[in-house]
Amino acid sequence: QKAGEIILQHANGADVVETKATSRDLLTLVDPLCEQVIRETVLANFPDHDFLGEEQVAAGKEASMIALEEKLTNPKSPWLWIVDPIDGTTNFAYGIPLNMPSIAVAYEG
């Protein structure tokens, strides 16, 4: 809920601070802020769970696959939360209201 509130506060758009793997893979100042809020909320409620957020992974599909494989191969917990803090960052950056946090949780892979 808190991440959604942050997104709504910037409903008119947000400045792009970085282009990652491609010209369509954008990062705004709001992305890491939303991820931090989601991480804090999850770990406050489930302190023994693990967390993988998009913003903690290097850019690109290969880096994402490696990060996920590492979490699954060397689990700290049977529970893994996988988060894209703003799914639809391009829409978000331009004030198009077709974006949201994407949150998944996996149990034992």
CSV table of N, CA, C and O in Angstrom, one decimal:
chain,number,residue,atom,x,y,z
A,1,GLN,N,0.8,-1.2,0.0
A,1,GLN,CA,0.0,0.0,0.0
A,1,GLN,C,0.9,1.3,0.0
A,1,GLN,O,0.6,2.2,-0.7
A,2,LYS,N,1.9,1.3,0.8
A,2,LYS,CA,2.8,2.4,0.9
A,2,LYS,C,3.5,2.7,-0.5
A,2,LYS,O,3.6,3.9,-0.9
A,3,ALA,N,3.9,1.7,-1.2
A,3,ALA,CA,4.5,1.9,-2.5
A,3,ALA,C,3.5,2.5,-3.5
A,3,ALA,O,3.8,3.4,-4.3
A,4,GLY,N,2.3,2.0,-3.4
A,4,GLY,CA,1.2,2.6,-4.3
A,4,GLY,C,1.0,4.0,-4.0
A,4,GLY,O,0.8,4.8,-4.9
A,5,GLU,N,1.0,4.4,-2.7
A,5,GLU,CA,0.9,5.8,-2.3
A,5,GLU,C,2.0,6.6,-2.9
A,5,GLU,O,1.8,7.8,-3.3
A,6,ILE,N,3.2,6.1,-2.9
A,6,ILE,CA,4.3,6.9,-3.4
A,6,ILE,C,4.2,7.1,-4.9
A,6,ILE,O,4.4,8.1,-5.5
A,7,ILE,N,3.7,6.0,-5.6
A,7,ILE,CA,3.5,6.1,-7.0
A,7,ILE,C,2.4,7.1,-7.3
A,7,ILE,O,2.6,8.0,-8.2
A,8,LEU,N,1.3,7.1,-6.6
A,8,LEU,CA,0.3,8.1,-6.8
A,8,LEU,C,0.7,9.5,-6.5
A,8,LEU,O,0.2,10.5,-7.2
A,9,GLN,N,1.7,9.7,-5.6
A,9,GLN,CA,2.2,11.1,-5.4
A,9,GLN,C,2.9,11.6,-6.6
A,9,GLN,O,3.1,12.8,-6.7
A,10,HIS,N,3.4,10.7,-7.5
A,10,HIS,CA,4.1,11.1,-8.7
A,10,HIS,C,3.3,10.8,-9.9
A,10,HIS,O,3.9,10.4,-11.0
A,11,ALA,N,2.0,10.8,-9.8
A,11,ALA,CA,1.1,10.4,-10.9
A,11,ALA,C,1.3,11.2,-12.2
A,11,ALA,O,1.0,10.7,-13.3
A,12,ASN,N,1.8,12.4,-12.1
A,12,ASN,CA,2.1,13.2,-13.3
A,12,ASN,C,3.4,12.8,-14.0
A,12,ASN,O,3.7,13.5,-15.0
A,13,GLY,N,4.1,11.9,-13.5
A,13,GLY,CA,5.4,11.5,-14.1
A,13,GLY,C,6.5,11.7,-13.2
A,13,GLY,O,6.4,12.3,-12.1
A,14,ALA,N,7.7,11.2,-13.6
A,14,ALA,CA,8.9,11.3,-12.8
A,14,ALA,C,10.1,11.4,-13.7
A,14,ALA,O,10.1,10.8,-14.8
A,15,ASP,N,11.1,12.1,-13.3
A,15,ASP,CA,12.3,12.2,-14.1
A,15,ASP,C,13.0,10.9,-14.2
A,15,ASP,O,13.2,10.2,-13.2
A,16,VAL,N,13.5,10.6,-15.3
A,16,VAL,CA,14.3,9.4,-15.6
A,16,VAL,C,15.8,9.8,-15.2
A,16,VAL,O,16.3,10.7,-15.6
A,17,VAL,N,16.3,9.0,-14.2
A,17,VAL,CA,17.7,9.3,-13.8
A,17,VAL,C,18.7,8.3,-14.4
A,17,VAL,O,19.9,8.6,-14.4
A,18,GLU,N,18.2,7.3,-15.0
A,18,GLU,CA,19.2,6.3,-15.7
A,18,GLU,C,18.5,5.5,-16.7
A,18,GLU,O,17.3,5.1,-16.5
A,19,THR,N,19.2,5.2,-17.8
A,19,THR,CA,18.7,4.2,-18.7
A,19,THR,C,19.6,3.0,-18.5
A,19,THR,O,20.8,3.1,-18.5
A,20,LYS,N,19.0,1.8,-18.3
A,20,LYS,CA,19.7,0.6,-17.9
A,20,LYS,C,20.1,-0.2,-19.1
A,20,LYS,O,20.8,0.3,-20.0
A,21,ALA,N,19.6,-1.4,-19.3
A,21,ALA,CA,20.1,-2.3,-20.3
A,21,ALA,C,19.7,-1.8,-21.8
A,21,ALA,O,20.5,-2.0,-22.7
A,22,THR,N,18.5,-1.2,-21.9
A,22,THR,CA,18.1,-0.7,-23.2
A,22,THR,C,17.5,0.7,-23.0
A,22,THR,O,17.3,1.1,-21.9
A,23,SER,N,17.2,1.4,-24.1
A,23,SER,CA,16.6,2.7,-24.0
A,23,SER,C,15.2,2.7,-23.5
A,23,SER,O,14.7,3.7,-23.0
A,24,ARG,N,14.6,1.5,-23.4
A,24,ARG,CA,13.3,1.3,-22.8
A,24,ARG,C,13.3,0.8,-21.4
A,24,ARG,O,12.3,0.7,-20.7
A,25,ASP,N,14.5,0.6,-20.9
A,25,ASP,CA,14.7,0.1,-19.5
A,25,ASP,C,15.1,1.3,-18.6
A,25,ASP,O,16.3,1.6,-18.5
A,26,LEU,N,14.1,1.9,-18.0
A,26,LEU,CA,14.3,3.2,-17.3
A,26,LEU,C,14.4,3.0,-15.8
A,26,LEU,O,13.8,2.1,-15.3
A,27,LEU,N,15.0,4.0,-15.2
A,27,LEU,CA,15.0,4.1,-13.7
A,27,LEU,C,14.7,5.5,-13.3
A,27,LEU,O,15.3,6.4,-13.8
A,28,THR,N,13.7,5.6,-12.4
A,28,THR,CA,13.4,7.0,-11.9
A,28,THR,C,13.9,7.0,-10.4
A,28,THR,O,14.2,5.9,-9.9
A,29,LEU,N,13.9,8.1,-9.8
A,29,LEU,CA,14.2,8.2,-8.4
A,29,LEU,C,13.2,7.4,-7.5
A,29,LEU,O,13.5,7.0,-6.4
A,30,VAL,N,12.0,7.2,-8.1
A,30,VAL,CA,10.9,6.6,-7.3
A,30,VAL,C,11.0,5.1,-7.2
A,30,VAL,O,10.6,4.5,-6.2
A,31,ASP,N,11.6,4.5,-8.3
A,31,ASP,CA,11.8,3.0,-8.3
A,31,ASP,C,12.5,2.5,-7.0
A,31,ASP,O,11.9,1.6,-6.3
A,32,PRO,N,13.7,2.9,-6.7
A,32,PRO,CA,14.4,2.4,-5.5
A,32,PRO,C,13.6,2.8,-4.2
A,32,PRO,O,13.7,2.0,-3.3
A,33,LEU,N,13.0,3.9,-4.2
A,33,LEU,CA,12.2,4.3,-3.0
A,33,LEU,C,11.1,3.3,-2.8
A,33,LEU,O,10.9,2.8,-1.6
A,34,CYS,N,10.3,3.0,-3.8
A,34,CYS,CA,9.2,2.0,-3.7
A,34,CYS,C,9.8,0.6,-3.3
A,34,CYS,O,9.2,-0.1,-2.5
A,35,GLU,N,10.9,0.2,-3.9
A,35,GLU,CA,11.5,-1.1,-3.6
A,35,GLU,C,11.9,-1.1,-2.1
A,35,GLU,O,11.7,-2.1,-1.4
A,36,GLN,N,12.5,-0.1,-1.6
A,36,GLN,CA,12.9,0.0,-0.2
A,36,GLN,C,11.7,-0.1,0.7
A,36,GLN,O,11.7,-0.9,1.7
A,37,VAL,N,10.6,0.5,0.4
A,37,VAL,CA,9.4,0.5,1.2
A,37,VAL,C,8.8,-0.9,1.2
A,37,VAL,O,8.4,-1.5,2.2
A,38,ILE,N,8.8,-1.6,0.0
A,38,ILE,CA,8.3,-2.9,-0.1
A,38,ILE,C,9.1,-3.9,0.7
A,38,ILE,O,8.7,-4.7,1.5
A,39,ARG,N,10.5,-3.8,0.5
A,39,ARG,CA,11.4,-4.6,1.3
A,39,ARG,C,11.2,-4.5,2.8
A,39,ARG,O,11.1,-5.5,3.5
A,40,GLU,N,11.2,-3.3,3.3
A,40,GLU,CA,11.0,-3.0,4.7
A,40,GLU,C,9.7,-3.6,5.2
A,40,GLU,O,9.6,-4.2,6.3
A,41,THR,N,8.6,-3.5,4.4
A,41,THR,CA,7.3,-4.0,4.8
A,41,THR,C,7.3,-5.6,4.9
A,41,THR,O,6.9,-6.2,5.9
A,42,VAL,N,7.9,-6.2,3.8
A,42,VAL,CA,7.9,-7.6,3.8
A,42,VAL,C,8.8,-8.2,4.9
A,42,VAL,O,8.4,-9.1,5.7
A,43,LEU,N,10.0,-7.6,5.1
A,43,LEU,CA,10.9,-8.2,6.1
A,43,LEU,C,10.5,-7.8,7.5
A,43,LEU,O,10.8,-8.6,8.5
A,44,ALA,N,9.7,-6.8,7.7
A,44,ALA,CA,9.2,-6.5,9.0
A,44,ALA,C,8.1,-7.5,9.4
A,44,ALA,O,8.0,-7.9,10.6
A,45,ASN,N,7.4,-8.0,8.4
A,45,ASN,CA,6.3,-9.0,8.7
A,45,ASN,C,6.8,-10.5,8.6
A,45,ASN,O,6.2,-11.4,9.2
A,46,PHE,N,7.9,-10.7,7.8
A,46,PHE,CA,8.4,-12.0,7.5
A,46,PHE,C,9.9,-11.9,7.6
A,46,PHE,O,10.6,-12.1,6.6
A,47,PRO,N,10.5,-11.7,8.8
A,47,PRO,CA,11.9,-11.5,8.9
A,47,PRO,C,12.8,-12.7,8.5
A,47,PRO,O,14.0,-12.5,8.1
A,48,ASP,N,12.3,-13.9,8.4
A,48,ASP,CA,13.1,-15.0,8.0
A,48,ASP,C,12.9,-15.3,6.5
A,48,ASP,O,13.5,-16.3,6.0
A,49,HIS,N,12.2,-14.5,5.7
A,49,HIS,CA,12.1,-14.7,4.3
A,49,HIS,C,13.2,-14.0,3.6
A,49,HIS,O,13.9,-13.1,4.1
A,50,ASP,N,13.4,-14.4,2.3
A,50,ASP,CA,14.4,-13.7,1.5
A,50,ASP,C,13.7,-12.8,0.5
A,50,ASP,O,12.5,-12.9,0.3
A,51,PHE,N,14.5,-11.9,-0.1
A,51,PHE,CA,13.9,-10.8,-1.0
A,51,PHE,C,14.8,-10.6,-2.2
A,51,PHE,O,16.1,-10.5,-2.0
A,52,LEU,N,14.3,-10.5,-3.3
A,52,LEU,CA,15.0,-10.2,-4.6
A,52,LEU,C,14.2,-9.1,-5.3
A,52,LEU,O,13.1,-9.3,-5.7
A,53,GLY,N,14.8,-7.9,-5.3
A,53,GLY,CA,14.2,-6.7,-5.9
A,53,GLY,C,14.9,-6.4,-7.2
A,53,GLY,O,16.2,-6.5,-7.3
A,54,GLU,N,14.2,-5.9,-8.2
A,54,GLU,CA,14.7,-5.5,-9.5
A,54,GLU,C,15.9,-4.5,-9.3
A,54,GLU,O,16.9,-4.6,-10.1
A,55,GLU,N,15.8,-3.6,-8.4
A,55,GLU,CA,16.8,-2.5,-8.3
A,55,GLU,C,18.1,-3.0,-7.7
A,55,GLU,O,19.0,-2.3,-7.8
A,56,GLN,N,18.1,-4.2,-7.1
A,56,GLN,CA,19.3,-4.7,-6.5
A,56,GLN,C,20.1,-5.5,-7.5
A,56,GLN,O,21.2,-6.1,-7.2
A,57,VAL,N,19.6,-5.7,-8.7
A,57,VAL,CA,20.2,-6.6,-9.7
A,57,VAL,C,20.7,-5.7,-10.8
A,57,VAL,O,20.1,-4.7,-11.2
A,58,ALA,N,21.8,-6.1,-11.4
A,58,ALA,CA,22.4,-5.4,-12.6
A,58,ALA,C,21.4,-5.4,-13.7
A,58,ALA,O,20.5,-6.3,-13.8
A,59,ALA,N,21.5,-4.5,-14.6
A,59,ALA,CA,20.6,-4.4,-15.7
A,59,ALA,C,20.7,-5.6,-16.7
A,59,ALA,O,21.7,-6.2,-16.9
A,60,GLY,N,19.6,-5.9,-17.3
A,60,GLY,CA,19.6,-6.9,-18.4
A,60,GLY,C,19.0,-8.3,-17.9
A,60,GLY,O,19.0,-8.6,-16.7
A,61,LYS,N,18.5,-9.0,-18.9
A,61,LYS,CA,17.8,-10.3,-18.7
A,61,LYS,C,18.8,-11.3,-18.1
A,61,LYS,O,18.5,-12.0,-17.2
A,62,GLU,N,20.0,-11.3,-18.6
A,62,GLU,CA,21.0,-12.3,-18.1
A,62,GLU,C,21.3,-12.1,-16.6
A,62,GLU,O,21.4,-13.0,-15.8
A,63,ALA,N,21.5,-10.8,-16.2
A,63,ALA,CA,21.8,-10.5,-14.8
A,63,ALA,C,20.6,-10.9,-14.0
A,63,ALA,O,20.8,-11.4,-12.8
A,64,SER,N,19.4,-10.7,-14.4
A,64,SER,CA,18.2,-11.1,-13.7
A,64,SER,C,18.2,-12.6,-13.5
A,64,SER,O,17.9,-13.1,-12.4
A,65,MET,N,18.5,-13.3,-14.6
A,65,MET,CA,18.5,-14.8,-14.5
A,65,MET,C,19.5,-15.3,-13.5
A,65,MET,O,19.3,-16.2,-12.7
A,66,ILE,N,20.7,-14.7,-13.5
A,66,ILE,CA,21.8,-15.1,-12.6
A,66,ILE,C,21.4,-14.8,-11.2
A,66,ILE,O,21.6,-15.6,-10.3
A,67,ALA,N,20.8,-13.6,-10.9
A,67,ALA,CA,20.4,-13.3,-9.6
A,67,ALA,C,19.4,-14.2,-9.0
A,67,ALA,O,19.4,-14.7,-7.9
A,68,LEU,N,18.4,-14.6,-9.9
A,68,LEU,CA,17.4,-15.5,-9.4
A,68,LEU,C,17.9,-16.9,-9.2
A,68,LEU,O,17.6,-17.5,-8.2
A,69,GLU,N,18.8,-17.3,-10.1
A,69,GLU,CA,19.4,-18.7,-10.0
A,69,GLU,C,20.2,-18.7,-8.7
A,69,GLU,O,20.2,-19.7,-8.0
A,70,GLU,N,20.9,-17.6,-8.4
A,70,GLU,CA,21.7,-17.6,-7.1
A,70,GLU,C,20.8,-17.7,-5.9
A,70,GLU,O,21.2,-18.5,-5.0
A,71,LYS,N,19.7,-17.0,-5.9
A,71,LYS,CA,18.8,-17.1,-4.8
A,71,LYS,C,18.2,-18.5,-4.6
A,71,LYS,O,18.0,-19.0,-3.5
A,72,LEU,N,17.9,-19.2,-5.8
A,72,LEU,CA,17.3,-20.5,-5.7
A,72,LEU,C,18.3,-21.6,-5.4
A,72,LEU,O,18.0,-22.6,-4.8
A,73,THR,N,19.6,-21.4,-5.8
A,73,THR,CA,20.6,-22.4,-5.6
A,73,THR,C,21.1,-22.3,-4.1
A,73,THR,O,21.5,-23.3,-3.6
A,74,ASN,N,21.2,-21.1,-3.6
A,74,ASN,CA,21.7,-20.9,-2.2
A,74,ASN,C,20.7,-20.2,-1.4
A,74,ASN,O,20.8,-19.1,-1.0
A,75,PRO,N,19.5,-20.9,-1.2
A,75,PRO,CA,18.4,-20.2,-0.5
A,75,PRO,C,18.8,-19.9,1.0
A,75,PRO,O,19.4,-20.7,1.7
A,76,LYS,N,18.4,-18.6,1.4
A,76,LYS,CA,18.5,-18.3,2.8
A,76,LYS,C,17.2,-18.7,3.6
A,76,LYS,O,17.2,-18.7,4.8
A,77,SER,N,16.2,-18.9,2.8
A,77,SER,CA,14.9,-19.2,3.3
A,77,SER,C,14.1,-20.0,2.2
A,77,SER,O,14.4,-19.9,1.1
A,78,PRO,N,13.1,-20.8,2.6
A,78,PRO,CA,12.3,-21.5,1.6
A,78,PRO,C,11.4,-20.5,0.9
A,78,PRO,O,10.8,-20.7,-0.1
A,79,TRP,N,11.2,-19.3,1.5
A,79,TRP,CA,10.4,-18.2,1.0
A,79,TRP,C,11.2,-17.2,0.3
A,79,TRP,O,12.1,-16.7,0.9
A,80,LEU,N,10.8,-16.8,-1.0
A,80,LEU,CA,11.5,-15.8,-1.7
A,80,LEU,C,10.5,-14.8,-2.3
A,80,LEU,O,9.6,-15.2,-3.1
A,81,TRP,N,10.6,-13.6,-1.9
A,81,TRP,CA,9.8,-12.5,-2.5
A,81,TRP,C,10.5,-11.9,-3.6
A,81,TRP,O,11.7,-11.6,-3.5
A,82,ILE,N,9.8,-11.8,-4.8
A,82,ILE,CA,10.4,-11.3,-6.0
A,82,ILE,C,9.6,-10.0,-6.4
A,82,ILE,O,8.4,-10.1,-6.6
A,83,VAL,N,10.3,-8.9,-6.5
A,83,VAL,CA,9.6,-7.6,-6.6
A,83,VAL,C,10.2,-6.7,-7.8
A,83,VAL,O,11.4,-6.6,-7.9
A,84,ASP,N,9.2,-6.2,-8.6
A,84,ASP,CA,9.5,-5.1,-9.5
A,84,ASP,C,8.7,-3.9,-8.9
A,84,ASP,O,7.5,-3.9,-9.0
A,85,PRO,N,9.4,-3.0,-8.4
A,85,PRO,CA,8.7,-1.9,-7.6
A,85,PRO,C,7.8,-1.1,-8.4
A,85,PRO,O,6.8,-0.6,-7.9
A,86,ILE,N,8.1,-0.9,-9.7
A,86,ILE,CA,7.2,-0.2,-10.6
A,86,ILE,C,7.2,-0.9,-11.9
A,86,ILE,O,8.1,-0.7,-12.8
A,87,ASP,N,6.3,-1.8,-12.1
A,87,ASP,CA,6.1,-2.6,-13.3
A,87,ASP,C,5.4,-1.6,-14.3
A,87,ASP,O,4.3,-1.2,-14.1
A,88,GLY,N,6.1,-1.2,-15.3
A,88,GLY,CA,5.6,-0.2,-16.2
A,88,GLY,C,6.3,1.2,-16.0
A,88,GLY,O,5.6,2.2,-16.0
A,89,THR,N,7.6,1.1,-15.8
A,89,THR,CA,8.3,2.4,-15.4
A,89,THR,C,8.2,3.4,-16.6
A,89,THR,O,8.1,4.6,-16.3
A,90,THR,N,8.2,3.0,-17.8
A,90,THR,CA,8.1,3.9,-18.9
A,90,THR,C,6.8,4.7,-18.8
A,90,THR,O,6.8,5.9,-18.9
A,91,ASN,N,5.7,3.9,-18.6
A,91,ASN,CA,4.4,4.6,-18.5
A,91,ASN,C,4.4,5.5,-17.3
A,91,ASN,O,4.0,6.7,-17.4
A,92,PHE,N,5.0,5.1,-16.2
A,92,PHE,CA,5.1,5.9,-15.0
A,92,PHE,C,5.8,7.2,-15.2
A,92,PHE,O,5.4,8.2,-14.8
A,93,ALA,N,7.0,7.1,-15.9
A,93,ALA,CA,7.8,8.2,-16.1
A,93,ALA,C,7.1,9.3,-16.9
A,93,ALA,O,7.3,10.5,-16.7
A,94,TYR,N,6.2,8.9,-17.8
A,94,TYR,CA,5.4,9.8,-18.6
A,94,TYR,C,4.0,10.1,-18.1
A,94,TYR,O,3.3,10.8,-18.8
A,95,GLY,N,3.7,9.7,-16.9
A,95,GLY,CA,2.5,10.0,-16.3
A,95,GLY,C,1.3,9.2,-16.8
A,95,GLY,O,0.1,9.6,-16.6
A,96,ILE,N,1.6,8.1,-17.5
A,96,ILE,CA,0.5,7.2,-18.0
A,96,ILE,C,0.1,6.2,-16.9
A,96,ILE,O,1.0,5.5,-16.4
A,97,PRO,N,-1.1,6.2,-16.4
A,97,PRO,CA,-1.5,5.4,-15.2
A,97,PRO,C,-1.6,3.9,-15.5
A,97,PRO,O,-2.6,3.3,-15.1
A,98,LEU,N,-0.7,3.3,-16.2
A,98,LEU,CA,-0.7,1.9,-16.5
A,98,LEU,C,0.6,1.3,-15.9
A,98,LEU,O,1.6,1.0,-16.6
A,99,ASN,N,0.7,1.3,-14.6
A,99,ASN,CA,1.9,0.8,-13.9
A,99,ASN,C,1.5,0.4,-12.5
A,99,ASN,O,0.4,0.8,-12.0
A,100,MET,N,2.3,-0.4,-11.8
A,100,MET,CA,2.0,-0.9,-10.5
A,100,MET,C,3.2,-1.6,-9.9
A,100,MET,O,4.0,-2.1,-10.7
A,101,PRO,N,3.3,-1.8,-8.6
A,101,PRO,CA,4.3,-2.7,-8.1
A,101,PRO,C,3.8,-4.1,-8.4
A,101,PRO,O,2.7,-4.5,-8.3
A,102,SER,N,4.8,-4.9,-8.8
A,102,SER,CA,4.6,-6.4,-9.1
A,102,SER,C,5.3,-7.1,-8.0
A,102,SER,O,6.5,-7.0,-7.8
A,103,ILE,N,4.5,-7.9,-7.2
A,103,ILE,CA,5.1,-8.6,-6.1
A,103,ILE,C,4.7,-10.1,-6.2
A,103,ILE,O,3.5,-10.4,-6.3
A,104,ALA,N,5.7,-11.0,-6.1
A,104,ALA,CA,5.4,-12.4,-6.1
A,104,ALA,C,6.2,-13.0,-4.9
A,104,ALA,O,7.2,-12.5,-4.5
A,105,VAL,N,5.6,-14.1,-4.5
A,105,VAL,CA,6.3,-14.9,-3.4
A,105,VAL,C,6.4,-16.3,-3.9
A,105,VAL,O,5.4,-16.9,-4.3
A,106,ALA,N,7.5,-16.9,-3.7
A,106,ALA,CA,7.7,-18.3,-4.1
A,106,ALA,C,8.1,-19.1,-2.9
A,106,ALA,O,8.9,-18.6,-2.0
A,107,TYR,N,7.6,-20.3,-2.8
A,107,TYR,CA,8.0,-21.2,-1.7
A,107,TYR,C,8.7,-22.4,-2.3
A,107,TYR,O,8.3,-23.1,-3.1
A,108,GLU,N,10.0,-22.6,-1.8
A,108,GLU,CA,10.9,-23.7,-2.2
A,108,GLU,C,11.0,-23.7,-3.7
A,108,GLU,O,10.9,-24.7,-4.4
A,109,GLY,N,11.3,-22.5,-4.3
A,109,GLY,CA,11.6,-22.4,-5.7
A,109,GLY,C,10.4,-22.3,-6.5
A,109,GLY,O,10.3,-22.2,-7.7
